[in-house]
PDB file of C-alpha atoms and ligand atoms in Angstrom:
ATOM      1  CA  MET L   1    -113.410  11.650  17.356  1.00 36.00           C
ATOM      2  CA  LYS L   2    -112.658  10.874  21.000  1.00 43.00           C
ATOM      3  CA  LYS L   3    -109.506   8.955  20.139  1.00 45.00           C
ATOM      4  CA  ARG L   4    -108.244  11.851  18.054  1.00 49.00           C
ATOM      5  CA  ASP L   5    -108.925  14.344  20.813  1.00 46.00           C
ATOM      6  CA  TYR L   6    -106.881  12.166  23.145  1.00 38.00           C
ATOM      7  CA  PHE L   7    -103.963  12.269  20.760  1.00 48.00           C
ATOM      8  CA  TYR L   8    -104.079  16.033  20.414  1.00 49.00           C
ATOM      9  CA  ALA L   9    -103.786  16.399  24.167  1.00 37.00           C
ATOM     10  CA  LEU L  10    -100.741  14.156  24.356  1.00 40.00           C
ATOM     11  CA  THR L  11     -98.973  16.118  21.697  1.00 50.00           C
ATOM     12  CA  LEU L  12     -99.559  19.324  23.578  1.00 44.00           C
ATOM     13  CA  VAL L  13     -98.159  17.888  26.782  1.00 36.00           C
ATOM     14  CA  VAL L  14     -94.962  16.897  25.030  1.00 43.00           C
ATOM     15  CA  CYS L  15     -94.358  20.317  23.609  1.00 41.00           C
ATOM     16  CA  SER L  16     -95.756  22.566  26.300  1.00 39.00           C
ATOM     17  CA  THR L  17     -92.435  23.224  28.002  1.00 37.00           C
ATOM     18  CA  VAL L  18     -90.781  24.368  24.816  1.00 39.00           C
ATOM     19  CA  GLY L  19     -93.870  26.185  23.603  1.00 40.00           C
ATOM     20  CA  SER L  20     -93.785  28.378  26.660  1.00 35.00           C
ATOM     21  CA  TYR L  21     -90.780  30.142  25.174  1.00 33.00           C
ATOM     22  CA  PHE L  22     -92.672  31.139  22.063  1.00 35.00           C
ATOM     23  CA  ILE L  23     -95.819  32.083  23.912  1.00 31.00           C
ATOM     24  CA  THR L  24     -93.758  34.406  26.031  1.00 34.00           C
ATOM     25  CA  GLY L  25     -91.422  35.530  23.282  1.00 36.00           C
ATOM     26  CA  THR L  26     -94.097  36.468  20.790  1.00 38.00           C
ATOM     27  CA  SER L  27     -96.412  38.177  23.236  1.00 39.00           C
ATOM     28  CA  ALA L  28     -93.686  40.339  24.717  1.00 42.00           C
ATOM     29  CA  GLN L  29     -92.302  42.318  21.811  1.00 47.00           C
ATOM     30  CA  GLN L  30     -90.989  45.023  24.113  1.00 50.00           C
ATOM     31  CA  ALA L  31     -87.444  44.991  25.452  1.00 53.00           C
ATOM     32  CA  VAL L  32     -86.842  42.069  27.780  1.00 50.00           C
ATOM     33  CA  PRO L  33     -84.871  42.729  30.968  1.00 54.00           C
ATOM     34  CA  ALA L  34     -81.816  40.527  31.401  1.00 51.00           C
ATOM     35  CA  HIS L  35     -83.288  38.533  34.269  1.00 50.00           C
ATOM     36  CA  SER L  36     -86.373  37.600  32.219  1.00 69.00           C
ATOM     37  CA  TYR L  37     -84.474  34.938  30.281  1.00 74.00           C
ATOM     38  CA  GLY L  38     -83.818  32.865  33.377  1.00 76.00           C
ATOM     39  CA  TYR L  39     -86.574  30.284  33.070  1.00 82.00           C
ATOM     40  CA  GLN L  40     -86.474  30.421  29.284  1.00 87.00           C
ATOM     41  CA  ILE L  41     -82.833  29.358  29.351  1.00 91.00           C
ATOM     42  CA  GLY L  42     -83.976  26.386  31.389  1.00 91.00           C
ATOM     43  CA  ALA L  43     -86.620  25.594  28.765  1.00 92.00           C
ATOM     44  CA  ILE L  44     -84.090  25.873  25.924  1.00 94.00           C
ATOM     45  CA  LEU L  45     -81.604  23.640  27.735  1.00 94.00           C
ATOM     46  CA  TYR L  46     -84.353  21.116  28.411  1.00 95.00           C
ATOM     47  CA  GLN L  47     -85.179  21.003  24.712  1.00 95.00           C
ATOM     48  CA  GLN L  48     -81.527  20.652  23.716  1.00 96.00           C
ATOM     49  CA  LYS L  49     -80.126  18.408  26.428  1.00 96.00           C
ATOM     50  CA  ALA L  50     -82.758  16.403  28.283  1.00 96.00           C
ATOM     51  CA  ALA L  51     -83.131  12.743  27.375  1.00 97.00           C
ATOM     52  CA  GLU L  52     -86.690  13.047  28.656  1.00 97.00           C
ATOM     53  CA  TYR L  53     -87.505  15.670  26.016  1.00 97.00           C
ATOM     54  CA  ARG L  54     -86.310  13.353  23.260  1.00 98.00           C
ATOM     55  CA  ALA L  55     -88.219  10.442  24.761  1.00 98.00           C
ATOM     56  CA  LEU L  56     -91.414  12.489  24.960  1.00 97.00           C
ATOM     57  CA  ALA L  57     -91.046  13.630  21.356  1.00 98.00           C
ATOM     58  CA  TYR L  58     -90.545  10.030  20.203  1.00 98.00           C
ATOM     59  CA  GLN L  59     -93.529   9.023  22.309  1.00 97.00           C
ATOM     60  CA  ALA L  60     -95.765  11.593  20.622  1.00 97.00           C
ATOM     61  CA  PHE L  61     -94.794  10.453  17.133  1.00 98.00           C
ATOM     62  CA  ASN L  62     -95.083   6.782  18.103  1.00 98.00           C
ATOM     63  CA  ILE L  63     -98.621   7.401  19.318  1.00 97.00           C
ATOM     64  CA  ALA L  64     -99.317   9.278  16.088  1.00 97.00           C
ATOM     65  CA  ARG L  65     -98.212   6.211  14.151  1.00 97.00           C
ATOM     66  CA  TRP L  66    -100.486   3.947  16.194  1.00 96.00           C
ATOM     67  CA  GLN L  67    -103.355   6.339  15.588  1.00 96.00           C
ATOM     68  CA  LEU L  68    -102.666   6.443  11.871  1.00 96.00           C
ATOM     69  CA  ASP L  69    -102.539   2.640  11.736  1.00 95.00           C
ATOM     70  CA  ALA L  70    -105.803   2.414  13.687  1.00 93.00           C
ATOM     71  CA  ASP L  71    -107.419   4.829  11.264  1.00 91.00           C
ATOM     72  CA  SER L  72    -106.150   2.734   8.346  1.00 87.00           C
ATOM     73  CA  LYS L  73    -108.249  -0.162   9.624  1.00 86.00           C
ATOM     74  CA  LEU L  74    -111.452   1.848  10.047  1.00 83.00           C
ATOM     75  CA  LEU L  75    -112.477   2.000   6.397  1.00 76.00           C
ATOM     76  CA  SER L  76    -111.295   0.335   3.214  1.00 74.00           C
ATOM     77  CA  LYS L  77    -109.746   2.430   0.467  1.00 71.00           C
ATOM     78  CA  VAL L  78    -112.844   1.824  -1.611  1.00 70.00           C
ATOM     79  CA  THR L  79    -115.160   3.091   1.118  1.00 77.00           C
ATOM     80  CA  ARG L  80    -113.288   6.338   1.742  1.00 78.00           C
ATOM     81  CA  ARG L  81    -114.625   9.305  -0.152  1.00 84.00           C
ATOM     82  CA  LYS L  82    -111.516  11.437   0.267  1.00 92.00           C
ATOM     83  CA  PRO L  83    -107.787  10.727   0.461  1.00 94.00           C
ATOM     84  CA  ARG L  84    -106.313  11.009   3.945  1.00 95.00           C
ATOM     85  CA  ALA L  85    -104.113  13.802   5.272  1.00 97.00           C
ATOM     86  CA  VAL L  86    -102.077  14.687   8.342  1.00 98.00           C
ATOM     87  CA  ILE L  87    -101.658  18.359   9.260  1.00 98.00           C
ATOM     88  CA  VAL L  88     -98.579  19.389  11.213  1.00 98.00           C
ATOM     89  CA  ASP L  89     -97.305  22.683  12.517  1.00 98.00           C
ATOM     90  CA  ILE L  90     -93.630  23.343  11.715  1.00 98.00           C
ATOM     91  CA  ASP L  91     -91.823  25.225  14.480  1.00 98.00           C
ATOM     92  CA  GLU L  92     -91.209  23.170  17.619  1.00 97.00           C
ATOM     93  CA  THR L  93     -93.425  20.457  16.135  1.00 98.00           C
ATOM     94  CA  VAL L  94     -91.225  19.112  13.340  1.00 98.00           C
ATOM     95  CA  LEU L  95     -88.342  21.647  13.288  1.00 98.00           C
ATOM     96  CA  ASP L  96     -86.230  22.501  16.332  1.00 98.00           C
ATOM     97  CA  ASN L  97     -85.398  26.208  16.512  1.00 97.00           C
ATOM     98  CA  SER L  98     -83.680  26.066  19.876  1.00 96.00           C
ATOM     99  CA  PRO L  99     -80.340  27.357  18.495  1.00 96.00           C
ATOM    100  CA  ALA L 100     -82.049  30.613  17.498  1.00 95.00           C
ATOM    101  CA  ASN L 101     -83.696  30.852  20.890  1.00 93.00           C
ATOM    102  CA  ALA L 102     -80.393  30.145  22.600  1.00 93.00           C
ATOM    103  CA  HIS L 103     -78.721  32.898  20.556  1.00 92.00           C
ATOM    104  CA  SER L 104     -81.395  35.387  21.641  1.00 91.00           C
ATOM    105  CA  ALA L 105     -81.112  34.374  25.273  1.00 90.00           C
ATOM    106  CA  LYS L 106     -77.319  34.472  25.273  1.00 89.00           C
ATOM    107  CA  ASN L 107     -77.329  37.975  23.812  1.00 89.00           C
ATOM    108  CA  ASN L 108     -80.369  39.127  25.803  1.00 88.00           C
ATOM    109  CA  LEU L 109     -82.308  39.964  22.638  1.00 89.00           C
ATOM    110  CA  PRO L 110     -86.110  40.098  22.583  1.00 87.00           C
ATOM    111  CA  PHE L 111     -87.896  38.274  19.805  1.00 87.00           C
ATOM    112  CA  ASN L 112     -87.648  40.273  16.584  1.00 91.00           C
ATOM    113  CA  ILE L 113     -88.646  39.455  13.060  1.00 94.00           C
ATOM    114  CA  LYS L 114     -85.288  40.381  11.507  1.00 94.00           C
ATOM    115  CA  ASP L 115     -83.411  37.769  13.531  1.00 95.00           C
ATOM    116  CA  TRP L 116     -86.200  35.233  13.007  1.00 96.00           C
ATOM    117  CA  TYR L 117     -86.012  35.627   9.221  1.00 97.00           C
ATOM    118  CA  ALA L 118     -82.200  35.443   9.359  1.00 97.00           C
ATOM    119  CA  TRP L 119     -82.388  32.152  11.271  1.00 97.00           C
ATOM    120  CA  GLY L 120     -84.876  30.753   8.761  1.00 97.00           C
ATOM    121  CA  ASP L 121     -82.677  31.801   5.847  1.00 98.00           C
ATOM    122  CA  MET L 122     -79.846  29.738   7.308  1.00 98.00           C
ATOM    123  CA  ARG L 123     -81.931  26.551   6.816  1.00 98.00           C
ATOM    124  CA  LYS L 124     -80.159  25.005   9.789  1.00 98.00           C
ATOM    125  CA  ALA L 125     -83.023  23.871  12.001  1.00 98.00           C
ATOM    126  CA  LYS L 126     -82.836  20.177  12.854  1.00 98.00           C
ATOM    127  CA  ALA L 127     -85.826  17.876  13.005  1.00 98.00           C
ATOM    128  CA  VAL L 128     -87.690  17.209  16.233  1.00 98.00           C
ATOM    129  CA  PRO L 129     -86.909  13.600  17.251  1.00 98.00           C
ATOM    130  CA  GLY L 130     -89.267  11.135  15.596  1.00 98.00           C
ATOM    131  CA  ALA L 131     -90.822  13.643  13.199  1.00 98.00           C
ATOM    132  CA  VAL L 132     -89.055  12.551  10.002  1.00 98.00           C
ATOM    133  CA  ASP L 133     -89.688   8.849  10.545  1.00 98.00           C
ATOM    134  CA  PHE L 134     -93.352   9.403  11.315  1.00 98.00           C
ATOM    135  CA  LEU L 135     -94.193  11.767   8.469  1.00 98.00           C
ATOM    136  CA  ASN L 136     -92.274   9.699   5.930  1.00 98.00           C
ATOM    137  CA  TYR L 137     -94.149   6.643   7.226  1.00 98.00           C
ATOM    138  CA  ALA L 138     -97.424   8.483   6.644  1.00 98.00           C
ATOM    139  CA  VAL L 139     -96.321   9.344   3.101  1.00 98.00           C
ATOM    140  CA  SER L 140     -95.432   5.677   2.515  1.00 97.00           C
ATOM    141  CA  LYS L 141     -99.009   4.798   3.444  1.00 95.00           C
ATOM    142  CA  GLY L 142    -100.410   7.195   0.865  1.00 95.00           C
ATOM    143  CA  VAL L 143    -101.281   9.900   3.392  1.00 97.00           C
ATOM    144  CA  LYS L 144    -100.716  13.497   2.317  1.00 98.00           C
ATOM    145  CA  VAL L 145     -98.834  15.690   4.782  1.00 98.00           C
ATOM    146  CA  PHE L 146     -99.622  19.398   5.042  1.00 98.00           C
ATOM    147  CA  PHE L 147     -97.231  21.684   6.897  1.00 98.00           C
ATOM    148  CA  ILE L 148     -99.454  24.531   8.106  1.00 98.00           C
ATOM    149  CA  SER L 149     -97.383  27.200   9.821  1.00 97.00           C
ATOM    150  CA  ASN L 150     -97.607  30.836  10.792  1.00 95.00           C
ATOM    151  CA  ARG L 151     -94.202  31.474   9.344  1.00 96.00           C
ATOM    152  CA  ASP L 152     -94.560  34.317   6.855  1.00 95.00           C
ATOM    153  CA  GLU L 153     -94.904  33.679   3.121  1.00 95.00           C
ATOM    154  CA  ILE L 154     -91.558  35.375   2.496  1.00 96.00           C
ATOM    155  CA  GLN L 155     -89.936  32.481   4.376  1.00 97.00           C
ATOM    156  CA  LYS L 156     -91.416  29.814   2.117  1.00 98.00           C
ATOM    157  CA  GLN L 157     -88.452  28.724  -0.003  1.00 98.00           C
ATOM    158  CA  ALA L 158     -86.058  28.627   2.941  1.00 98.00           C
ATOM    159  CA  THR L 159     -88.632  26.642   4.907  1.00 98.00           C
ATOM    160  CA  ILE L 160     -89.070  24.145   2.074  1.00 98.00           C
ATOM    161  CA  ASP L 161     -85.294  23.798   1.744  1.00 98.00           C
ATOM    162  CA  ASN L 162     -84.890  23.218   5.476  1.00 98.00           C
ATOM    163  CA  LEU L 163     -87.674  20.619   5.629  1.00 98.00           C
ATOM    164  CA  ARG L 164     -86.149  18.745   2.699  1.00 98.00           C
ATOM    165  CA  ALA L 165     -82.642  18.980   4.171  1.00 98.00           C
ATOM    166  CA  VAL L 166     -83.623  17.157   7.360  1.00 98.00           C
ATOM    167  CA  GLY L 167     -85.222  14.332   5.393  1.00 98.00           C
ATOM    168  CA  PHE L 168     -88.938  14.964   4.903  1.00 98.00           C
ATOM    169  CA  LYS L 169     -89.778  13.315   1.595  1.00 96.00           C
ATOM    170  CA  ASP L 170     -92.927  15.064   0.436  1.00 95.00           C
ATOM    171  CA  VAL L 171     -92.288  18.809   0.652  1.00 98.00           C
ATOM    172  CA  SER L 172     -93.466  21.251  -2.011  1.00 98.00           C
ATOM    173  CA  THR L 173     -94.969  24.676  -2.545  1.00 97.00           C
ATOM    174  CA  GLU L 174     -98.400  23.009  -2.391  1.00 97.00           C
ATOM    175  CA  ASN L 175     -98.169  21.327   0.999  1.00 98.00           C
ATOM    176  CA  VAL L 176     -96.123  23.949   2.857  1.00 98.00           C
ATOM    177  CA  VAL L 177     -98.887  26.401   3.688  1.00 97.00           C
ATOM    178  CA  LEU L 178     -97.660  29.553   5.395  1.00 97.00           C
ATOM    179  CA  ARG L 179     -99.439  32.642   6.724  1.00 93.00           C
ATOM    180  CA  GLN L 180    -100.442  35.241   4.176  1.00 87.00           C
ATOM    181  CA  THR L 181    -103.082  37.603   5.546  1.00 85.00           C
ATOM    182  CA  GLU L 182    -105.348  35.549   7.764  1.00 84.00           C
ATOM    183  CA  PRO L 183    -104.515  35.626  11.481  1.00 80.00           C
ATOM    184  CA  THR L 184    -105.428  32.015  12.276  1.00 92.00           C
ATOM    185  CA  LYS L 185    -104.743  28.626  10.751  1.00 95.00           C
ATOM    186  CA  GLU L 186    -108.380  27.558  10.636  1.00 95.00           C
ATOM    187  CA  PRO L 187    -109.159  28.729   7.059  1.00 95.00           C
ATOM    188  CA  ARG L 188    -106.113  26.807   5.834  1.00 96.00           C
ATOM    189  CA  ARG L 189    -107.204  23.709   7.735  1.00 96.00           C
ATOM    190  CA  GLN L 190    -110.681  24.024   6.227  1.00 96.00           C
ATOM    191  CA  SER L 191    -109.296  24.232   2.700  1.00 96.00           C
ATOM    192  CA  VAL L 192    -107.418  20.974   3.306  1.00 97.00           C
ATOM    193  CA  ALA L 193    -110.531  19.393   4.842  1.00 97.00           C
ATOM    194  CA  ALA L 194    -112.522  20.187   1.704  1.00 97.00           C
ATOM    195  CA  LYS L 195    -110.378  17.726  -0.254  1.00 97.00           C
ATOM    196  CA  TYR L 196    -108.953  15.376   2.384  1.00 97.00           C
ATOM    197  CA  ASP L 197    -110.024  13.343   5.379  1.00 95.00           C
ATOM    198  CA  ILE L 198    -107.833  14.828   8.112  1.00 96.00           C
ATOM    199  CA  VAL L 199    -106.584  11.998  10.308  1.00 95.00           C
ATOM    200  CA  LEU L 200    -104.367  13.924  12.720  1.00 96.00           C
ATOM    201  CA  LEU L 201    -103.553  17.467  13.752  1.00 97.00           C
ATOM    202  CA  MET L 202    -100.137  17.864  15.383  1.00 97.00           C
ATOM    203  CA  GLY L 203     -98.680  20.934  17.029  1.00 97.00           C
ATOM    204  CA  ASP L 204     -97.178  22.573  20.085  1.00 95.00           C
ATOM    205  CA  LYS L 205     -99.714  25.382  20.587  1.00 92.00           C
ATOM    206  CA  LEU L 206    -103.484  25.418  20.970  1.00 91.00           C
ATOM    207  CA  ASP L 207    -104.022  27.289  17.732  1.00 90.00           C
ATOM    208  CA  ASP L 208    -102.535  24.295  15.928  1.00 93.00           C
ATOM    209  CA  PHE L 209    -105.812  22.523  16.746  1.00 91.00           C
TER     210      PHE L 209
HETATM  211 MG1  LIG A   1     -95.171  25.664  16.694  1.00 57.09          MG
END
C-alpha cells in the first residue's frame, strides 16, 4: 500500500491550490466581503491560465497511469479475486468548474446552492487536463471507473451528460455515485470495495481519500 499512499499525496499537491477555493467557499456560507475574493481570484486565474497548472494535472494523471500499469503486473487476471476499479472525485479532479467560480468572484457572490445547480445544469464544465485520456485508458484495460462525488443526487443527469460530453467513455447511472443522505464518501467507497479491488483513489480534497 505504500506506493498507493505516495500517489494519493501527489494528487493532493497538484490540486491543493484550486481546492483552497472550495474549502473556503463551502465553509463560509455567510456573505463574503468584496476584498475576500482577492486571493481566490488568483487561484482561479492560476487554474485557468497557468501552464504549470496544466503540467501538474498531466503529471498527476501520468503517474496514475504508471501506477495502474504497475498494478497490472502484480497479479494475473486468473489470480485476482475481484475486478479492478479506480475511484475518482468529480469537481476539480476530472471536471473544471473555474468558470462558475470566476462568475461568483466577478460578481462578488458567496457560494450558494442555487448558482451551483444552475452551473451544473449548463453541462459546460471542461475536463481537467489529462483526466479523459487516463480514465479512458483505464477503461480500455478493463478497469471500472467510479465517479464518487458530493454533488447532490438531483444533479445526477446533468453530471452524467457533462462527463459524457467531455469524452469519458464509461459513464452511467451505476458508476456516477452522488451524495444522497450520508455526509461522507466512505460508505460509497466501501460498497465499491465489496465488489472491486480498488487500485487508485483520486481527488483534490482529503475526504476523497
Ligand atoms: Mg473535488
